[in-house]
PDB file of C-alpha atoms in Angstrom:
ATOM      1  CA  GLN A   1       0.000   0.000   0.000  1.00 89.00           C
ATOM      2  CA  VAL A   2       1.244   3.505  -0.796  1.00 94.00           C
ATOM      3  CA  HIS A   3       0.500   6.663   1.180  1.00 96.00           C
ATOM      4  CA  LEU A   4      -0.047   9.839  -0.863  1.00 98.00           C
ATOM      5  CA  VAL A   5      -0.160  13.447   0.357  1.00 98.00           C
ATOM      6  CA  GLU A   6      -0.811  16.327  -2.040  1.00 98.00           C
ATOM      7  CA  SER A   7       0.201  19.942  -1.476  1.00 98.00           C
ATOM      8  CA  GLY A   8       0.832  23.121  -3.416  1.00 98.00           C
ATOM      9  CA  GLY A   9      -2.682  24.195  -4.257  1.00 98.00           C
ATOM     10  CA  GLY A  10      -3.915  27.725  -3.756  1.00 97.00           C
ATOM     11  CA  SER A  11      -5.668  30.713  -5.251  1.00 98.00           C
ATOM     12  CA  VAL A  12      -4.064  32.237  -8.315  1.00 97.00           C
ATOM     13  CA  GLN A  13      -4.981  34.607 -11.078  1.00 98.00           C
ATOM     14  CA  ALA A  14      -5.549  33.427 -14.621  1.00 98.00           C
ATOM     15  CA  GLY A  15      -2.316  33.215 -16.559  1.00 98.00           C
ATOM     16  CA  GLY A  16      -0.294  32.195 -13.536  1.00 98.00           C
ATOM     17  CA  SER A  17       1.394  28.908 -12.699  1.00 98.00           C
ATOM     18  CA  LEU A  18       1.333  26.390  -9.889  1.00 98.00           C
ATOM     19  CA  ARG A  19       3.324  23.306  -9.058  1.00 98.00           C
ATOM     20  CA  LEU A  20       1.455  20.654  -7.140  1.00 98.00           C
ATOM     21  CA  SER A  21       3.343  18.025  -5.180  1.00 98.00           C
ATOM     22  CA  CYS A  22       2.381  14.507  -4.189  1.00 98.00           C
ATOM     23  CA  ALA A  23       4.612  13.065  -1.487  1.00 98.00           C
ATOM     24  CA  ALA A  24       4.542   9.290  -1.723  1.00 97.00           C
ATOM     25  CA  SER A  25       5.825   6.531   0.502  1.00 94.00           C
ATOM     26  CA  ASP A  26       6.977   4.804  -2.701  1.00 92.00           C
ATOM     27  CA  LEU A  27       7.043   5.946  -6.330  1.00 93.00           C
ATOM     28  CA  ASN A  28       7.303   2.477  -7.890  1.00 94.00           C
ATOM     29  CA  TYR A  29       3.697   2.609  -9.078  1.00 96.00           C
ATOM     30  CA  PHE A  30       1.646   3.740 -12.018  1.00 97.00           C
ATOM     31  CA  MET A  31       0.683   7.276 -10.995  1.00 98.00           C
ATOM     32  CA  ALA A  32      -1.593  10.017 -12.209  1.00 98.00           C
ATOM     33  CA  TRP A  33      -3.135  13.366 -11.409  1.00 98.00           C
ATOM     34  CA  PHE A  34      -6.885  13.831 -11.449  1.00 98.00           C
ATOM     35  CA  ARG A  35      -9.151  16.780 -10.777  1.00 98.00           C
ATOM     36  CA  GLN A  36     -12.733  17.092  -9.703  1.00 98.00           C
ATOM     37  CA  VAL A  37     -15.290  19.861  -9.563  1.00 98.00           C
ATOM     38  CA  PRO A  38     -18.313  19.388  -7.266  1.00 95.00           C
ATOM     39  CA  GLY A  39     -21.091  17.625  -9.087  1.00 96.00           C
ATOM     40  CA  LYS A  40     -18.837  16.330 -11.857  1.00 96.00           C
ATOM     41  CA  GLU A  41     -16.881  13.142 -12.396  1.00 96.00           C
ATOM     42  CA  ARG A  42     -13.232  12.943 -11.510  1.00 97.00           C
ATOM     43  CA  GLU A  43     -11.185  13.802 -14.604  1.00 98.00           C
ATOM     44  CA  GLY A  44      -7.764  12.351 -15.380  1.00 98.00           C
ATOM     45  CA  VAL A  45      -5.336  15.036 -16.533  1.00 98.00           C
ATOM     46  CA  VAL A  46      -1.880  13.469 -16.670  1.00 98.00           C
ATOM     47  CA  GLY A  47      -0.590   9.967 -15.992  1.00 98.00           C
ATOM     48  CA  LEU A  48       2.852   8.407 -15.704  1.00 97.00           C
ATOM     49  CA  THR A  49       3.425   4.717 -16.316  1.00 95.00           C
ATOM     50  CA  LYS A  50       6.072   2.755 -14.431  1.00 92.00           C
ATOM     51  CA  PRO A  51       8.292   2.570 -17.541  1.00 91.00           C
ATOM     52  CA  GLY A  52       8.071   6.361 -17.707  1.00 91.00           C
ATOM     53  CA  ARG A  53       5.551   7.056 -20.448  1.00 96.00           C
ATOM     54  CA  THR A  54       3.430  10.180 -19.989  1.00 97.00           C
ATOM     55  CA  ILE A  55      -0.223  10.295 -20.978  1.00 97.00           C
ATOM     56  CA  THR A  56      -1.819  13.765 -21.052  1.00 98.00           C
ATOM     57  CA  ALA A  57      -5.475  14.610 -21.548  1.00 98.00           C
ATOM     58  CA  ASP A  58      -6.126  16.628 -24.706  1.00 97.00           C
ATOM     59  CA  SER A  59      -7.895  19.299 -22.657  1.00 95.00           C
ATOM     60  CA  VAL A  60      -4.681  20.237 -20.825  1.00 97.00           C
ATOM     61  CA  LYS A  61      -1.952  19.406 -23.336  1.00 97.00           C
ATOM     62  CA  GLY A  62       0.707  22.060 -23.527  1.00 97.00           C
ATOM     63  CA  ARG A  63      -0.103  23.422 -20.062  1.00 98.00           C
ATOM     64  CA  PHE A  64       0.135  20.455 -17.655  1.00 98.00           C
ATOM     65  CA  THR A  65       3.383  18.563 -17.090  1.00 98.00           C
ATOM     66  CA  ILE A  66       3.961  15.585 -14.824  1.00 97.00           C
ATOM     67  CA  SER A  67       7.348  14.771 -13.351  1.00 97.00           C
ATOM     68  CA  LYS A  68       8.853  12.991 -10.390  1.00 95.00           C
ATOM     69  CA  ASP A  69      11.859  13.187  -8.109  1.00 96.00           C
ATOM     70  CA  ASN A  70      12.810   9.694  -7.022  1.00 94.00           C
ATOM     71  CA  ALA A  71      15.229  11.003  -4.388  1.00 96.00           C
ATOM     72  CA  LYS A  72      12.385  12.876  -2.703  1.00 97.00           C
ATOM     73  CA  ASN A  73       9.677  10.263  -3.436  1.00 96.00           C
ATOM     74  CA  THR A  74       7.581  13.091  -4.856  1.00 98.00           C
ATOM     75  CA  LEU A  75       5.366  13.368  -7.921  1.00 98.00           C
ATOM     76  CA  TYR A  76       4.756  16.829  -9.364  1.00 98.00           C
ATOM     77  CA  LEU A  77       2.176  18.492 -11.557  1.00 98.00           C
ATOM     78  CA  GLN A  78       3.285  21.727 -13.167  1.00 98.00           C
ATOM     79  CA  ILE A  79       0.334  23.798 -14.351  1.00 98.00           C
ATOM     80  CA  ASP A  80       1.027  26.792 -16.578  1.00 98.00           C
ATOM     81  CA  SER A  81      -1.223  29.401 -18.174  1.00 98.00           C
ATOM     82  CA  LEU A  82      -3.933  28.707 -15.625  1.00 98.00           C
ATOM     83  CA  ILE A  83      -7.517  29.404 -16.658  1.00 98.00           C
ATOM     84  CA  PRO A  84     -10.632  29.631 -14.452  1.00 98.00           C
ATOM     85  CA  GLU A  85     -11.764  26.250 -15.805  1.00 97.00           C
ATOM     86  CA  ASP A  86      -8.778  24.682 -14.041  1.00 98.00           C
ATOM     87  CA  THR A  87     -10.451  25.407 -10.702  1.00 98.00           C
ATOM     88  CA  ALA A  88     -10.905  22.040  -9.009  1.00 98.00           C
ATOM     89  CA  MET A  89      -9.692  19.734  -6.286  1.00 98.00           C
ATOM     90  CA  TYR A  90      -6.584  17.973  -7.574  1.00 98.00           C
ATOM     91  CA  TYR A  91      -5.783  14.422  -6.529  1.00 98.00           C
ATOM     92  CA  CYS A  92      -2.782  12.170  -6.877  1.00 98.00           C
ATOM     93  CA  ALA A  93      -3.465   8.470  -7.490  1.00 98.00           C
ATOM     94  CA  ALA A  94      -1.406   5.289  -7.717  1.00 98.00           C
ATOM     95  CA  ASP A  95      -1.744   1.609  -8.470  1.00 98.00           C
ATOM     96  CA  HIS A  96       0.539  -1.352  -8.998  1.00 96.00           C
ATOM     97  CA  TRP A  97      -0.559  -1.872 -12.586  1.00 96.00           C
ATOM     98  CA  VAL A  98      -2.684   0.158 -14.995  1.00 97.00           C
ATOM     99  CA  VAL A  99      -3.234  -0.811 -18.606  1.00 95.00           C
ATOM    100  CA  LEU A 100      -2.193   1.990 -20.943  1.00 95.00           C
ATOM    101  CA  SER A 101      -5.723   2.635 -22.198  1.00 95.00           C
ATOM    102  CA  ARG A 102      -6.901   3.333 -18.630  1.00 97.00           C
ATOM    103  CA  VAL A 103      -4.109   5.563 -17.336  1.00 97.00           C
ATOM    104  CA  LEU A 104      -6.538   8.508 -17.112  1.00 98.00           C
ATOM    105  CA  ASP A 105      -9.435   6.407 -15.795  1.00 98.00           C
ATOM    106  CA  SER A 106     -10.045   7.053 -12.092  1.00 98.00           C
ATOM    107  CA  THR A 107     -11.516   3.580 -11.590  1.00 97.00           C
ATOM    108  CA  ALA A 108      -8.126   2.037 -12.456  1.00 98.00           C
ATOM    109  CA  TYR A 109      -6.479   3.359  -9.279  1.00 98.00           C
ATOM    110  CA  SER A 110      -6.653   1.942  -5.771  1.00 97.00           C
ATOM    111  CA  PHE A 111      -4.676   4.527  -3.816  1.00 98.00           C
ATOM    112  CA  TRP A 112      -5.569   8.194  -3.483  1.00 98.00           C
ATOM    113  CA  GLY A 113      -4.409  11.256  -1.631  1.00 98.00           C
ATOM    114  CA  GLN A 114      -6.720  13.684   0.137  1.00 98.00           C
ATOM    115  CA  GLY A 115      -6.487  16.333  -2.577  1.00 98.00           C
ATOM    116  CA  THR A 116      -5.348  19.931  -2.839  1.00 98.00           C
ATOM    117  CA  GLN A 117      -7.603  22.775  -3.973  1.00 98.00           C
ATOM    118  CA  VAL A 118      -6.721  24.981  -6.917  1.00 98.00           C
ATOM    119  CA  THR A 119      -8.783  28.125  -7.482  1.00 98.00           C
ATOM    120  CA  VAL A 120      -8.171  30.333 -10.519  1.00 98.00           C
ATOM    121  CA  SER A 121      -9.708  33.785 -10.705  1.00 97.00           C
ATOM    122  CA  SER A 122     -10.179  35.753 -13.907  1.00 93.00           C
TER     123      SER A 122
END
């Protein structure tokens, strides 16, 4: 089992940037970032397979970047050119194995952090 703790959220103006962090007890998992707005389904934004392949949702391509620091056991989500539609709770997720076609599918992940809120004002 892996323990995940997100941080780095906050309130920013449109056009700004944020880097979210997900401190993990172990990074040897398939991992991904999701976001959720109240009343809507959890949306996968960027995933990272164990071999290191990145899968990015079309809706955020060019603005969202996933990375990790193995020495710090931390997964990151860099968000640039923030827009109000990026306002959501952002979650880090992990699982031992995720088939490539489901990397951005929330139902494919067993382990979740508590989330960090991102609010973008226009």
